[in-house]
mmCIF file of C-alpha atoms in Angstrom:
data_model
loop_
_atom_site.group_PDB
_atom_site.id
_atom_site.type_symbol
_atom_site.label_atom_id
_atom_site.label_comp_id
_atom_site.label_asym_id
_atom_site.label_seq_id
_atom_site.Cartn_x
_atom_site.Cartn_y
_atom_site.Cartn_z
ATOM 1 C CA MET Z 13 113.757 238.063 119.892
ATOM 2 C CA LEU Z 14 110.655 239.124 117.211
ATOM 3 C CA ASN Z 15 111.078 235.629 115.461
ATOM 4 C CA VAL Z 16 111.566 233.369 118.560
ATOM 5 C CA VAL Z 17 107.892 234.138 119.778
ATOM 6 C CA PRO Z 18 105.636 232.529 115.799
ATOM 7 C CA ASN Z 19 107.920 229.886 116.797
ATOM 8 C CA LEU Z 20 106.917 229.188 119.145
ATOM 9 C CA ILE Z 21 103.223 229.669 117.756
ATOM 10 C CA VAL Z 22 104.095 226.828 116.043
ATOM 11 C CA LEU Z 23 105.622 224.116 117.985
ATOM 12 C CA CYS Z 24 102.901 224.739 120.032
ATOM 13 C CA ARG Z 25 100.127 224.191 117.124
ATOM 14 C CA ILE Z 26 102.025 221.114 116.233
ATOM 15 C CA ALA Z 27 102.700 219.639 119.682
ATOM 16 C CA SER Z 28 98.442 219.963 120.054
ATOM 17 C CA VAL Z 29 98.401 218.227 116.788
ATOM 18 C CA VAL Z 30 101.024 215.242 117.478
ATOM 19 C CA ASN Z 31 98.925 215.241 120.583
ATOM 20 C CA TRP Z 32 94.949 215.102 119.153
ATOM 21 C CA LEU Z 33 97.063 211.954 117.081
ATOM 22 C CA TRP Z 34 97.918 209.852 119.447
ATOM 23 C CA SER Z 35 94.498 210.632 122.050
ATOM 24 C CA LYS Z 36 92.716 209.591 118.820
ATOM 25 C CA VAL Z 37 95.337 206.701 117.595
ATOM 26 C CA GLY Z 38 95.791 205.601 121.981
ATOM 27 C CA LEU Z 39 91.723 205.577 122.046
ATOM 28 C CA SER Z 40 91.190 203.713 119.145
ATOM 29 C CA ARG Z 41 93.558 201.239 121.767
ATOM 30 C CA ARG Z 42 91.769 201.812 124.922
ATOM 31 C CA GLU Z 43 88.057 201.396 123.150
ATOM 32 C CA LYS Z 44 88.872 197.602 121.708
ATOM 33 C CA LEU Z 45 90.859 196.601 124.750
ATOM 34 C CA SER Z 46 87.101 197.892 126.237
ATOM 35 C CA LYS Z 47 85.865 195.863 124.302
ATOM 36 C CA MET Z 48 87.858 192.554 124.942
ATOM 37 C CA ASP Z 49 88.096 193.076 128.917
ATOM 38 C CA SER Z 50 83.596 192.827 128.248
ATOM 39 C CA VAL Z 51 84.270 189.967 127.326
ATOM 40 C CA VAL Z 52 87.225 188.838 129.503
ATOM 41 C CA ARG Z 53 84.955 190.118 132.706
ATOM 42 C CA ALA Z 54 82.098 187.798 132.089
ATOM 43 C CA VAL Z 55 84.327 184.845 131.854
ATOM 44 C CA ILE Z 56 85.492 185.408 134.474
ATOM 45 C CA GLU Z 57 82.072 186.450 136.219
ATOM 46 C CA ALA Z 58 81.298 182.258 135.221
ATOM 47 C CA ILE Z 59 84.170 181.308 136.343
ATOM 48 C CA HIS Z 60 83.598 183.430 140.230
ATOM 49 C CA SER Z 61 80.164 181.531 139.950
ATOM 50 C CA SER Z 62 81.489 177.848 139.398
ATOM 51 C CA PRO Z 63 82.653 175.368 142.060
ATOM 52 C CA THR Z 64 86.037 174.937 140.923
ATOM 53 C CA ARG Z 65 88.776 176.590 143.164
ATOM 54 C CA ALA Z 66 92.427 177.058 141.756
ATOM 55 C CA VAL Z 67 95.797 177.686 142.817
ATOM 56 C CA LEU Z 68 98.119 179.012 140.231
ATOM 57 C CA CYS Z 69 102.020 179.556 139.010
ATOM 58 C CA LEU Z 70 103.060 181.300 136.886
ATOM 59 C CA SER Z 71 106.544 182.738 135.346
ATOM 60 C CA GLY Z 72 106.805 183.269 131.541
ATOM 61 C CA GLY Z 73 103.496 185.003 131.045
ATOM 62 C CA ALA Z 74 99.951 186.185 131.586
ATOM 63 C CA SER Z 75 100.282 188.865 134.431
ATOM 64 C CA GLN Z 76 96.906 190.511 133.192
ATOM 65 C CA ALA Z 77 95.100 187.517 133.894
ATOM 66 C CA LEU Z 78 95.949 187.754 137.612
ATOM 67 C CA GLY Z 79 95.039 191.655 137.968
ATOM 68 C CA TRP Z 80 91.869 190.430 136.055
ATOM 69 C CA LEU Z 81 90.767 187.312 137.897
ATOM 70 C CA LEU Z 82 90.732 190.105 141.836
ATOM 71 C CA SER Z 83 89.853 192.618 140.569
ATOM 72 C CA VAL Z 84 85.565 190.938 139.735
ATOM 73 C CA PRO Z 85 83.990 190.663 142.880
ATOM 74 C CA ARG Z 86 84.023 186.988 143.442
ATOM 75 C CA ALA Z 87 87.496 186.397 142.943
ATOM 76 C CA SER Z 88 87.922 184.489 146.625
ATOM 77 C CA SER Z 89 85.731 182.493 144.744
ATOM 78 C CA THR Z 90 88.001 181.143 142.856
ATOM 79 C CA VAL Z 91 91.767 182.089 143.894
ATOM 80 C CA LEU Z 92 93.523 179.721 146.912
ATOM 81 C CA GLU Z 93 96.623 181.360 146.029
ATOM 82 C CA ALA Z 94 98.720 183.011 143.107
ATOM 83 C CA THR Z 95 102.468 182.925 142.353
ATOM 84 C CA PHE Z 96 104.303 184.465 140.296
ATOM 85 C CA MET Z 97 107.910 182.807 139.579
ATOM 86 C CA TYR Z 98 110.218 185.545 137.753
ATOM 87 C CA SER Z 99 113.861 184.124 139.235
ATOM 88 C CA ARG Z 100 114.948 180.861 138.329
ATOM 89 C CA ALA Z 101 116.142 179.878 142.305
ATOM 90 C CA SER Z 102 111.786 180.523 142.766
ATOM 91 C CA MET Z 103 110.542 178.276 140.524
ATOM 92 C CA VAL Z 104 114.012 175.668 141.220
ATOM 93 C CA GLN Z 105 111.890 176.204 144.700
ATOM 94 C CA LEU Z 106 108.107 175.388 143.781
ATOM 95 C CA LEU Z 107 109.903 171.833 141.547
ATOM 96 C CA GLY Z 108 112.331 171.200 144.236
ATOM 97 C CA LYS Z 109 114.509 170.903 141.645
ATOM 98 C CA VAL Z 110 116.619 172.394 138.363
ATOM 99 C CA PRO Z 111 114.332 172.086 135.697
ATOM 100 C CA THR Z 112 114.682 170.853 132.453
ATOM 101 C CA GLN Z 113 114.197 173.198 130.334
ATOM 102 C CA SER Z 114 112.414 176.897 132.458
ATOM 103 C CA VAL Z 115 109.831 177.188 129.402
ATOM 104 C CA CYS Z 116 108.352 173.684 128.140
ATOM 105 C CA ARG Z 117 105.348 171.397 128.274
ATOM 106 C CA GLU Z 118 107.072 169.390 130.557
ATOM 107 C CA THR Z 119 107.456 171.501 133.409
ATOM 108 C CA ALA Z 120 104.374 173.251 132.501
ATOM 109 C CA ASP Z 121 102.714 170.289 133.755
ATOM 110 C CA GLU Z 122 105.537 170.181 136.435
ATOM 111 C CA ILE Z 123 104.122 173.863 137.779
ATOM 112 C CA ALA Z 124 100.776 172.687 137.747
ATOM 113 C CA LEU Z 125 100.481 169.030 139.587
ATOM 114 C CA GLU Z 126 102.940 171.612 142.433
ATOM 115 C CA ALA Z 127 100.201 174.085 141.467
ATOM 116 C CA TYR Z 128 96.998 171.103 142.490
ATOM 117 C CA ASN Z 129 98.667 169.391 145.736
ATOM 118 C CA ARG Z 130 98.935 173.016 147.074
ATOM 119 C CA ALA Z 131 95.261 173.691 145.924
ATOM 120 C CA LEU Z 132 94.550 170.507 148.145
ATOM 121 C CA GLU Z 133 96.064 171.624 151.687
ATOM 122 C CA LEU Z 134 94.478 174.658 150.782
ATOM 123 C CA SER Z 135 91.364 172.536 150.262
ATOM 124 C CA MET Z 136 88.795 171.783 153.341
ATOM 125 C CA PRO Z 137 87.741 168.338 152.032
ATOM 126 C CA GLU Z 138 84.258 168.380 151.418
ATOM 127 C CA GLY Z 139 84.177 167.629 148.016
ATOM 128 C CA MET Z 140 85.261 170.325 146.812
ATOM 129 C CA GLN Z 141 86.569 170.722 143.213
ATOM 130 C CA VAL Z 142 90.239 172.224 143.367
ATOM 131 C CA ALA Z 143 93.200 172.530 140.093
ATOM 132 C CA GLY Z 144 95.839 173.548 139.790
ATOM 133 C CA ILE Z 145 96.907 175.626 136.681
ATOM 134 C CA GLY Z 146 100.535 176.269 135.059
ATOM 135 C CA PHE Z 147 101.480 178.447 132.933
ATOM 136 C CA THR Z 148 105.391 179.131 131.675
ATOM 137 C CA GLY Z 149 106.393 181.308 129.357
ATOM 138 C CA VAL Z 150 108.358 183.226 126.675
ATOM 139 C CA LEU Z 151 107.820 186.410 126.127
ATOM 140 C CA ALA Z 152 109.038 190.047 123.773
ATOM 141 C CA SER Z 153 112.113 191.796 125.594
ATOM 142 C CA ILE Z 154 115.004 193.330 125.786
ATOM 143 C CA PRO Z 155 117.124 192.459 124.699
ATOM 144 C CA PRO Z 156 115.648 190.626 121.958
ATOM 145 C CA LYS Z 157 115.180 186.804 122.835
ATOM 146 C CA ARG Z 158 117.312 184.874 120.306
ATOM 147 C CA GLY Z 159 114.429 181.860 119.311
ATOM 148 C CA ASP Z 160 110.878 181.241 119.305
ATOM 149 C CA HIS Z 161 107.695 183.126 121.604
ATOM 150 C CA ARG Z 162 105.598 180.215 122.934
ATOM 151 C CA CYS Z 163 103.742 179.675 126.460
ATOM 152 C CA PHE Z 164 102.449 176.248 128.020
ATOM 153 C CA VAL Z 165 99.727 176.300 130.175
ATOM 154 C CA SER Z 166 98.652 173.061 131.448
ATOM 155 C CA ALA Z 167 96.153 172.756 134.390
ATOM 156 C CA ARG Z 168 95.663 170.014 137.000
ATOM 157 C CA THR Z 169 92.868 168.410 138.424
ATOM 158 C CA GLN Z 170 91.717 165.469 140.265
ATOM 159 C CA ASN Z 171 91.266 163.189 137.085
ATOM 160 C CA GLY Z 172 92.683 165.121 134.428
ATOM 161 C CA LEU Z 173 94.990 167.459 133.390
ATOM 162 C CA TRP Z 174 94.267 170.338 129.882
ATOM 163 C CA GLN Z 175 97.849 171.914 127.866
ATOM 164 C CA TYR Z 176 97.786 174.016 125.796
ATOM 165 C CA ASP Z 177 101.131 175.330 123.689
ATOM 166 C CA LEU Z 178 101.103 178.560 121.585
ATOM 167 C CA THR Z 179 104.109 180.318 119.474
ATOM 168 C CA LEU Z 180 103.163 183.003 119.000
ATOM 169 C CA ALA Z 181 104.410 185.520 115.461
ATOM 170 C CA LYS Z 182 107.335 187.173 116.585
ATOM 171 C CA GLY Z 183 107.364 190.904 116.231
ATOM 172 C CA HIS Z 184 103.299 190.938 115.585
ATOM 173 C CA ARG Z 185 103.317 191.993 118.884
ATOM 174 C CA ASP Z 186 105.021 193.908 121.597
ATOM 175 C CA ARG Z 187 105.428 192.959 125.120
ATOM 176 C CA TYR Z 188 102.408 193.999 126.767
ATOM 177 C CA GLY Z 189 100.351 193.081 123.628
ATOM 178 C CA GLU Z 190 101.828 189.231 123.789
ATOM 179 C CA ASP Z 191 101.312 189.091 127.597
ATOM 180 C CA TYR Z 192 97.482 190.276 127.053
ATOM 181 C CA LEU Z 193 97.797 187.023 124.731
ATOM 182 C CA THR Z 194 98.825 184.832 127.164
ATOM 183 C CA SER Z 195 96.175 186.181 129.867
ATOM 184 C CA CYS Z 196 93.477 185.843 127.719
ATOM 185 C CA LEU Z 197 94.657 182.693 127.379
ATOM 186 C CA LEU Z 198 95.143 181.784 130.892
ATOM 187 C CA VAL Z 199 91.736 182.294 131.399
ATOM 188 C CA LYS Z 200 90.060 180.228 128.643
ATOM 189 C CA THR Z 201 91.652 177.422 130.343
ATOM 190 C CA LEU Z 202 90.200 177.566 133.500
ATOM 191 C CA ALA Z 203 87.522 178.696 132.191
ATOM 192 C CA ASN Z 204 87.865 175.338 130.259
ATOM 193 C CA VAL Z 205 88.950 173.700 133.930
ATOM 194 C CA CYS Z 206 85.253 174.838 135.250
ATOM 195 C CA GLY Z 207 83.008 173.923 133.165
ATOM 196 C CA THR Z 208 81.887 177.079 132.004
ATOM 197 C CA ILE Z 209 81.736 179.861 128.663
ATOM 198 C CA ASP Z 210 85.617 180.653 127.523
ATOM 199 C CA ASP Z 211 84.366 182.656 125.116
ATOM 200 C CA ILE Z 212 87.494 185.214 124.552
ATOM 201 C CA PRO Z 213 88.493 185.293 121.238
ATOM 202 C CA LEU Z 214 92.482 185.130 121.183
ATOM 203 C CA ASP Z 215 93.859 187.353 118.210
ATOM 204 C CA LEU Z 216 95.938 184.881 116.347
ATOM 205 C CA LYS Z 217 97.669 185.577 113.686
ATOM 206 C CA GLU Z 218 95.922 183.729 110.697
ATOM 207 C CA GLY Z 219 98.576 180.670 109.601
ATOM 208 C CA ILE Z 220 100.915 181.761 111.147
ATOM 209 C CA GLU Z 221 100.232 181.284 114.937
ATOM 210 C CA LYS Z 222 97.447 177.926 115.868
ATOM 211 C CA LEU Z 223 96.706 177.001 120.195
ATOM 212 C CA ARG Z 224 97.947 172.970 120.575
ATOM 213 C CA GLU Z 225 95.287 171.311 122.805
ATOM 214 C CA THR Z 226 94.702 168.190 124.323
ATOM 215 C CA LYS Z 227 93.915 166.407 127.908
ATOM 216 C CA LEU Z 228 93.818 163.686 129.104
ATOM 217 C CA VAL Z 229 92.080 161.484 131.295
ATOM 218 C CA TYR Z 230 93.135 159.324 134.267
ATOM 219 C CA SER Z 231 90.766 156.325 135.674
ATOM 220 C CA GLU Z 232 90.438 156.619 139.393
ATOM 221 C CA GLU Z 233 93.119 153.687 139.494
ATOM 222 C CA GLU Z 234 95.545 156.034 138.020
ATOM 223 C CA GLN Z 235 95.110 158.627 140.391
ATOM 224 C CA LEU Z 236 95.285 155.776 143.481
ATOM 225 C CA GLN Z 237 98.428 154.802 141.338
ATOM 226 C CA GLN Z 238 100.154 158.087 141.531
ATOM 227 C CA LEU Z 239 98.826 159.265 145.125
ATOM 228 C CA LEU Z 240 101.142 155.353 146.159
ATOM 229 C CA SER Z 241 104.371 157.154 144.448
ATOM 230 C CA GLY Z 242 103.392 160.313 146.289
ATOM 231 C CA LYS Z 243 102.486 162.880 142.818
ATOM 232 C CA ILE Z 244 99.751 163.343 144.234
ATOM 233 C CA CYS Z 245 98.900 163.818 147.938
ATOM 234 C CA MET Z 246 95.597 162.396 148.415
ATOM 235 C CA ILE Z 247 92.304 162.040 146.831
ATOM 236 C CA ASN Z 248 89.321 163.483 147.728
ATOM 237 C CA PHE Z 249 86.401 160.180 148.036
ATOM 238 C CA SER Z 250 83.980 162.547 149.143
ATOM 239 C CA ASP Z 251 80.247 162.551 146.998
ATOM 240 C CA ARG Z 252 78.546 165.649 148.594
ATOM 241 C CA VAL Z 253 80.897 167.587 146.178
ATOM 242 C CA ASN Z 254 80.459 171.076 146.981
ATOM 243 C CA SER Z 255 77.353 170.725 149.205
ATOM 244 C CA PRO Z 256 76.812 173.988 150.754
ATOM 245 C CA THR Z 257 78.534 173.903 154.134
ATOM 246 C CA SER Z 258 79.246 177.106 157.675
ATOM 247 C CA GLY Z 259 81.862 174.514 159.069
ATOM 248 C CA THR Z 260 85.655 176.033 159.448
ATOM 249 C CA ARG Z 261 86.917 173.705 161.510
ATOM 250 C CA ARG Z 262 87.896 170.065 160.131
ATOM 251 C CA VAL Z 263 88.016 167.218 162.338
ATOM 252 C CA VAL Z 264 89.790 164.536 161.777
ATOM 253 C CA LEU Z 265 89.421 160.106 162.062
ATOM 254 C CA SER Z 266 92.299 158.954 160.873
ATOM 255 C CA GLY Z 267 92.889 154.861 160.183
ATOM 256 C CA SER Z 268 92.348 151.790 158.228
ATOM 257 C CA PHE Z 269 88.910 151.213 158.375
ATOM 258 C CA ASN Z 270 88.112 147.956 158.378
ATOM 259 C CA PRO Z 271 85.710 148.064 157.960
ATOM 260 C CA LEU Z 272 83.894 151.170 158.368
ATOM 261 C CA HIS Z 273 81.628 150.583 161.432
ATOM 262 C CA ASP Z 274 79.571 152.255 164.077
ATOM 263 C CA GLY Z 275 81.629 152.874 166.550
ATOM 264 C CA HIS Z 276 83.616 155.661 163.962
ATOM 265 C CA VAL Z 277 80.517 156.295 163.522
ATOM 266 C CA LYS Z 278 79.636 157.680 166.385
ATOM 267 C CA LEU Z 279 82.665 158.301 167.367
ATOM 268 C CA LEU Z 280 83.366 160.964 164.801
ATOM 269 C CA ASP Z 281 79.840 162.524 165.437
ATOM 270 C CA ALA Z 282 80.985 162.523 168.937
ATOM 271 C CA ALA Z 283 83.956 164.916 168.182
ATOM 272 C CA CYS Z 284 81.861 166.782 165.922
ATOM 273 C CA SER Z 285 80.172 168.532 168.837
ATOM 274 C CA LEU Z 286 82.485 169.563 170.867
ATOM 275 C CA ARG Z 287 84.251 171.861 167.958
ATOM 276 C CA GLU Z 288 81.944 174.792 166.649
ATOM 277 C CA GLY Z 289 81.445 174.606 162.975
ATOM 278 C CA GLY Z 290 83.443 171.003 163.038
ATOM 279 C CA LEU Z 291 83.557 169.468 159.690
ATOM 280 C CA PRO Z 292 83.603 165.920 159.768
ATOM 281 C CA CYS Z 293 86.221 163.694 157.805
ATOM 282 C CA TYR Z 294 87.749 160.439 157.409
ATOM 283 C CA GLU Z 295 90.950 160.198 156.458
ATOM 284 C CA LEU Z 296 92.381 156.686 154.870
ATOM 285 C CA SER Z 297 96.396 156.076 154.702
ATOM 286 C CA ALA Z 298 97.770 154.069 152.061
ATOM 287 C CA ILE Z 299 100.966 154.806 153.777
ATOM 288 C CA ASN Z 300 101.117 152.835 156.651
ATOM 289 C CA ALA Z 301 104.781 153.346 159.536
ATOM 290 C CA ASP Z 302 103.983 149.687 160.038
ATOM 291 C CA LYS Z 303 102.375 147.236 157.926
ATOM 292 C CA PRO Z 304 102.665 147.339 153.695
ATOM 293 C CA PRO Z 305 101.279 149.896 151.693
ATOM 294 C CA LEU Z 306 97.735 148.882 150.926
ATOM 295 C CA GLY Z 307 96.634 147.122 147.521
ATOM 296 C CA LEU Z 308 94.630 149.423 144.827
ATOM 297 C CA THR Z 309 91.779 146.517 145.640
ATOM 298 C CA ASP Z 310 91.968 147.966 149.667
ATOM 299 C CA ILE Z 311 91.671 151.153 148.858
ATOM 300 C CA LYS Z 312 89.026 151.311 146.361
ATOM 301 C CA GLU Z 313 87.170 147.936 148.923
ATOM 302 C CA ARG Z 314 87.374 150.052 151.493
ATOM 303 C CA SER Z 315 87.048 153.596 150.256
ATOM 304 C CA ASN Z 316 83.339 152.819 148.852
ATOM 305 C CA GLN Z 317 82.098 151.823 152.455
ATOM 306 C CA PHE Z 318 82.041 156.017 152.598
ATOM 307 C CA ARG Z 319 80.025 156.937 149.287
ATOM 308 C CA SER Z 320 76.769 157.784 151.416
ATOM 309 C CA GLY Z 321 76.467 161.066 152.507
ATOM 310 C CA ASN Z 322 80.649 161.005 153.960
ATOM 311 C CA THR Z 323 84.084 162.882 153.489
ATOM 312 C CA LEU Z 324 87.125 160.627 152.726
ATOM 313 C CA VAL Z 325 90.813 161.572 151.652
ATOM 314 C CA VAL Z 326 92.957 159.117 151.384
ATOM 315 C CA THR Z 327 96.370 160.100 151.678
ATOM 316 C CA ASN Z 328 99.722 159.088 151.729
ATOM 317 C CA GLN Z 329 101.190 159.870 154.978
ATOM 318 C CA PRO Z 330 101.444 157.884 158.351
ATOM 319 C CA TYR Z 331 102.068 160.051 160.864
ATOM 320 C CA PHE Z 332 100.370 162.745 162.492
ATOM 321 C CA PHE Z 333 103.410 165.387 161.670
ATOM 322 C CA LYS Z 334 103.098 165.053 158.803
ATOM 323 C CA LYS Z 335 99.388 164.390 158.397
ATOM 324 C CA ALA Z 336 99.612 168.027 160.068
ATOM 325 C CA GLU Z 337 100.914 169.786 157.428
ATOM 326 C CA LEU Z 338 97.885 168.251 154.613
ATOM 327 C CA PHE Z 339 95.327 169.096 157.524
ATOM 328 C CA PRO Z 340 96.573 172.502 158.772
ATOM 329 C CA ASP Z 341 93.583 174.982 161.887
ATOM 330 C CA SER Z 342 92.347 170.318 162.168
ATOM 331 C CA THR Z 343 92.070 168.465 164.869
ATOM 332 C CA PHE Z 344 92.186 165.000 165.187
ATOM 333 C CA VAL Z 345 90.336 162.233 166.836
ATOM 334 C CA VAL Z 346 91.809 159.818 168.338
ATOM 335 C CA GLY Z 347 91.960 156.547 170.616
ATOM 336 C CA ALA Z 348 93.176 156.597 173.898
ATOM 337 C CA ASP Z 349 95.366 154.042 172.537
ATOM 338 C CA THR Z 350 97.112 156.195 169.459
ATOM 339 C CA ALA Z 351 97.825 159.610 172.223
ATOM 340 C CA LEU Z 352 99.827 157.351 173.873
ATOM 341 C CA ARG Z 353 102.224 155.593 171.314
ATOM 342 C CA LEU Z 354 102.173 159.388 170.265
ATOM 343 C CA LEU Z 355 103.228 160.697 172.992
ATOM 344 C CA ASP Z 356 105.768 157.833 173.176
ATOM 345 C CA PRO Z 357 109.543 159.087 172.999
ATOM 346 C CA LYS Z 358 110.669 155.536 171.576
ATOM 347 C CA TYR Z 359 108.699 156.283 168.522
ATOM 348 C CA TYR Z 360 111.521 159.163 168.760
ATOM 349 C CA GLY Z 361 114.788 158.114 168.767
ATOM 350 C CA ASN Z 362 113.751 157.348 173.252
ATOM 351 C CA SER Z 363 114.463 161.762 173.064
ATOM 352 C CA LYS Z 364 111.244 163.346 174.972
ATOM 353 C CA VAL Z 365 113.000 166.512 174.108
ATOM 354 C CA ARG Z 366 112.698 165.833 170.348
ATOM 355 C CA MET Z 367 108.497 165.045 170.724
ATOM 356 C CA VAL Z 368 107.611 167.388 172.621
ATOM 357 C CA GLU Z 369 109.335 169.981 168.949
ATOM 358 C CA VAL Z 370 107.012 167.034 166.479
ATOM 359 C CA MET Z 371 104.528 167.812 169.143
ATOM 360 C CA LEU Z 372 105.252 171.772 168.881
ATOM 361 C CA GLY Z 373 105.514 171.517 165.386
ATOM 362 C CA ILE Z 374 101.859 170.248 165.164
ATOM 363 C CA ARG Z 375 100.456 172.804 166.926
ATOM 364 C CA LYS Z 376 101.828 175.681 164.992
ATOM 365 C CA LEU Z 377 100.186 174.197 162.270
ATOM 366 C CA GLY Z 378 96.879 174.590 164.262
ATOM 367 C CA CYS Z 379 96.211 171.703 165.140
ATOM 368 C CA ASP Z 380 95.149 169.742 168.123
ATOM 369 C CA PHE Z 381 93.641 166.847 169.381
ATOM 370 C CA LEU Z 382 90.108 165.171 170.622
ATOM 371 C CA VAL Z 383 90.989 161.558 173.163
ATOM 372 C CA ALA Z 384 88.401 159.111 173.260
ATOM 373 C CA GLY Z 385 88.110 156.739 175.901
ATOM 374 C CA ARG Z 386 89.822 152.950 174.279
ATOM 375 C CA LYS Z 387 90.597 149.593 175.626
ATOM 376 C CA VAL Z 388 94.966 149.217 175.498
ATOM 377 C CA ASP Z 389 96.161 145.189 177.043
ATOM 378 C CA GLU Z 390 92.682 144.890 178.629
ATOM 379 C CA ALA Z 391 92.036 147.604 180.349
ATOM 380 C CA PHE Z 392 89.947 150.824 179.243
ATOM 381 C CA LYS Z 393 92.712 153.640 179.167
ATOM 382 C CA VAL Z 394 91.061 157.639 178.965
ATOM 383 C CA LEU Z 395 93.215 160.845 178.639
ATOM 384 C CA ALA Z 396 93.864 160.740 182.422
ATOM 385 C CA ASP Z 397 95.850 157.609 181.978
ATOM 386 C CA VAL Z 398 97.892 159.111 179.348
ATOM 387 C CA GLU Z 399 100.849 160.929 180.320
ATOM 388 C CA VAL Z 400 100.865 164.910 178.541
ATOM 389 C CA PRO Z 401 104.249 167.370 178.949
ATOM 390 C CA THR Z 402 103.375 170.359 180.434
ATOM 391 C CA GLU Z 403 104.314 172.323 176.658
ATOM 392 C CA VAL Z 404 101.999 170.155 175.195
ATOM 393 C CA GLU Z 405 99.025 169.953 177.507
ATOM 394 C CA GLY Z 406 96.759 172.313 175.857
ATOM 395 C CA MET Z 407 97.195 170.400 172.993
ATOM 396 C CA PHE Z 408 94.991 167.432 173.868
ATOM 397 C CA GLN Z 409 91.372 167.051 175.389
ATOM 398 C CA GLU Z 410 89.094 164.602 176.483
ATOM 399 C CA ILE Z 411 86.187 162.917 175.206
ATOM 400 C CA PRO Z 412 83.726 162.827 178.099
ATOM 401 C CA LEU Z 413 82.756 158.774 178.255
ATOM 402 C CA SER Z 414 78.675 160.060 178.369
ATOM 403 C CA LEU Z 415 79.265 161.807 175.013
ATOM 404 C CA PHE Z 416 80.973 158.449 173.737
ATOM 405 C CA GLN Z 417 81.653 155.080 174.684
ATOM 406 C CA SER Z 418 82.694 152.057 172.642
ATOM 407 C CA ASP Z 419 84.630 148.845 172.854
ATOM 408 C CA LEU Z 420 83.690 147.836 168.460
ATOM 409 C CA SER Z 421 86.871 147.190 166.931
ATOM 410 C CA SER Z 422 87.320 146.554 162.981
ATOM 411 C CA THR Z 423 90.046 143.943 164.087
ATOM 412 C CA GLN Z 424 87.030 141.591 166.471
ATOM 413 C CA LEU Z 425 84.549 142.568 163.254
ATOM 414 C CA ARG Z 426 87.155 141.337 161.510
ATOM 415 C CA ALA Z 427 87.321 138.282 164.075
ATOM 416 C CA GLN Z 428 83.592 137.278 164.048
ATOM 417 C CA ALA Z 429 83.419 137.861 159.519
ATOM 418 C CA ARG Z 430 86.210 134.919 159.757
ATOM 419 C CA GLN Z 431 84.453 132.792 162.832
ATOM 420 C CA GLN Z 432 80.873 133.916 160.342
ATOM 421 C CA GLY Z 433 82.657 132.344 157.026
#
């Protein structure tokens, strides 16, 4: 019994020495990470001060980056949405298919494209710069991975694609270290997209690890081809890039704008006056329900009409229930002729029930309609002439004739132009 006490004293002293040694090692590690974190924080502050907003979709690594981005003030100025896909099913649902390989350059590009389209849907169409960030990686794990530890990062914007590939030195870092490195790479990617400082030291192992960087630039014609093929859901042709605004609700006037005329402008102005904080937006669909798709030349000519302080978004959706998915929480401005077609059961397989279901789906997305008077079959029609089902009455509001009344149409202007020509 007497020998136990000295032994306990010795063990306590040994434990004290071990704890002291670990505290020194831990302090050194924390000091190093703290120094690195201060650099990362400065870069993130610059990112949050930039006008670019992004959706991030990650799989297999770079998890710390999300915490860094969200822990620095003004994160909402950058992050529209962040998703971490940890299951294979999650990635399949995002991509709408089973990827050829979960961790490869092609999959990272596809994730970034999906993230970019999501960013477009979430952003207000006021010329805002948006980006989609895609990350996929395979890092240290238990049991150990057989192949290389590697990651691929992609960043998609309206006119470009950034690509970063990195194969890590296997065994050089633990899981935390590899995740830390890939998180730094993700922040560096976002900084490059935002056009800010990217002075983040990656601390790559010399002679073994090398970051491969590529940037693709898309011409306006290539962007339009991607729109027509369905790869991207919309293109913003506004020249009011990141102009400050207090508006909160989009007021969208859809049309062919062939040509844009004074009636369009006055109609949208009148509609905005009925929605507090209304953000005026013109929408041109490159795909028409009853006509062939617009050609590249047609889209360019019509979009050029709006480059004088107006907001134009070109989409590939001809139907309002699909437009509502692209522009949730918006008010659509239509003429009485369009309202008549929108509520006509013959366009829904002669089913009034189906028509009401579609309209209620639009309402669930926070959308409604402002209806302007319009000449239909030689008679001037207003909302009172439209049979609106009781279930969706609250979705439709008339634009008073005192605010807007015009018989001007693009068809008449084209006819006059042909006569004069």
